[in-house]
Amino acid sequence: MKIIYHGHAFVSIETGKHTILLDPFVTGNPNCDVKPGDIKCDYIIPTHGHGDNFGDTIELAKKNDATVIGIYEIAAYCGNKGVKAHPMNIGGGYNFPFGRVKLTMAQHSSSYVDGTYAGDAYGVILSIEGKNIYQAGDTGLFYDMKLIGEMQRIDCALLPIGDNFTMGVDDAVKAAEFVNAGTVIPIHYDTFDVIKSDAQDFKRKIESIGKKCIVMKPGDIYEL
Ligand code: NI
């Protein structure tokens, strides 16, 4: 499968048959390499309601007749907007046509840009084509990440490193250690001045604990 980075926390995953978008922040994302009208998708997984994560979820779901997968409150909100949605909650997993999705806890807040309650923020474990991808969502470091690494092999972890709103570099290195990720991809940094971060410093630190780190530019493709 292909993991394609689009700036901030927006990543698309392409299997042979399906395209899944994670945190599709397109409009207002200064680093995004794609236009909303050019995006094709089958499923969308926003990790919480914040504008830089939920982003263009509604518009993209409508345009592509895609299904939104999210925590109950996100799914209900999308359903009310006339979008197909599959509700889940933290700790639960479900087998979709492209693979399995499990929601994990994340230490973060969640509301829509208008302040409406959006349930809890969460991370996601995607099990696709025999590989497990952990997208931590926006989160601080928490010790239970160890359980995520103990319960399944994490082939690739997408971890926020921007600091201020989420983990910074050093906490994200500890997170990579906790989940025992094979490969780590930093996300959620450099989009705005307040989350400027040093991805090369992160890469060096990840490599110093014996793991692989891929620093992706918008438009870059990683084959997993
Ligand atoms: Ni957030």
Coordinates of N, CA, C and O and ligand atoms in Angstrom, one line a residue, residues 48 50 52-53 108 138, ligand 1:
H48 N -10.4 13.9 15.3 CA -11.2 14.7 16.2 C -11.8 15.9 15.4 O -11.6 16.0 14.2
H50 N -11.3 19.2 15.6 CA -10.6 20.5 15.3 C -10.4 20.7 13.8 O -10.2 19.8 13.0
D52 N -8.1 21.7 11.9 CA -6.9 21.3 11.2 C -6.8 19.7 11.1 O -5.8 19.2 10.6
N53 N -7.8 19.1 11.6 CA -7.9 17.6 11.5 C -9.2 17.2 10.8 O -9.1 16.4 9.8
H108 N -6.0 14.6 24.4 CA -6.2 15.8 23.6 C -7.7 16.2 23.8 O -8.5 15.5 24.3
D138 N -3.8 13.8 17.4 CA -3.2 14.9 18.2 C -3.2 14.3 19.6 O -4.2 14.0 20.2
Ligands
NI1 NI -6.4 19.1 17.7

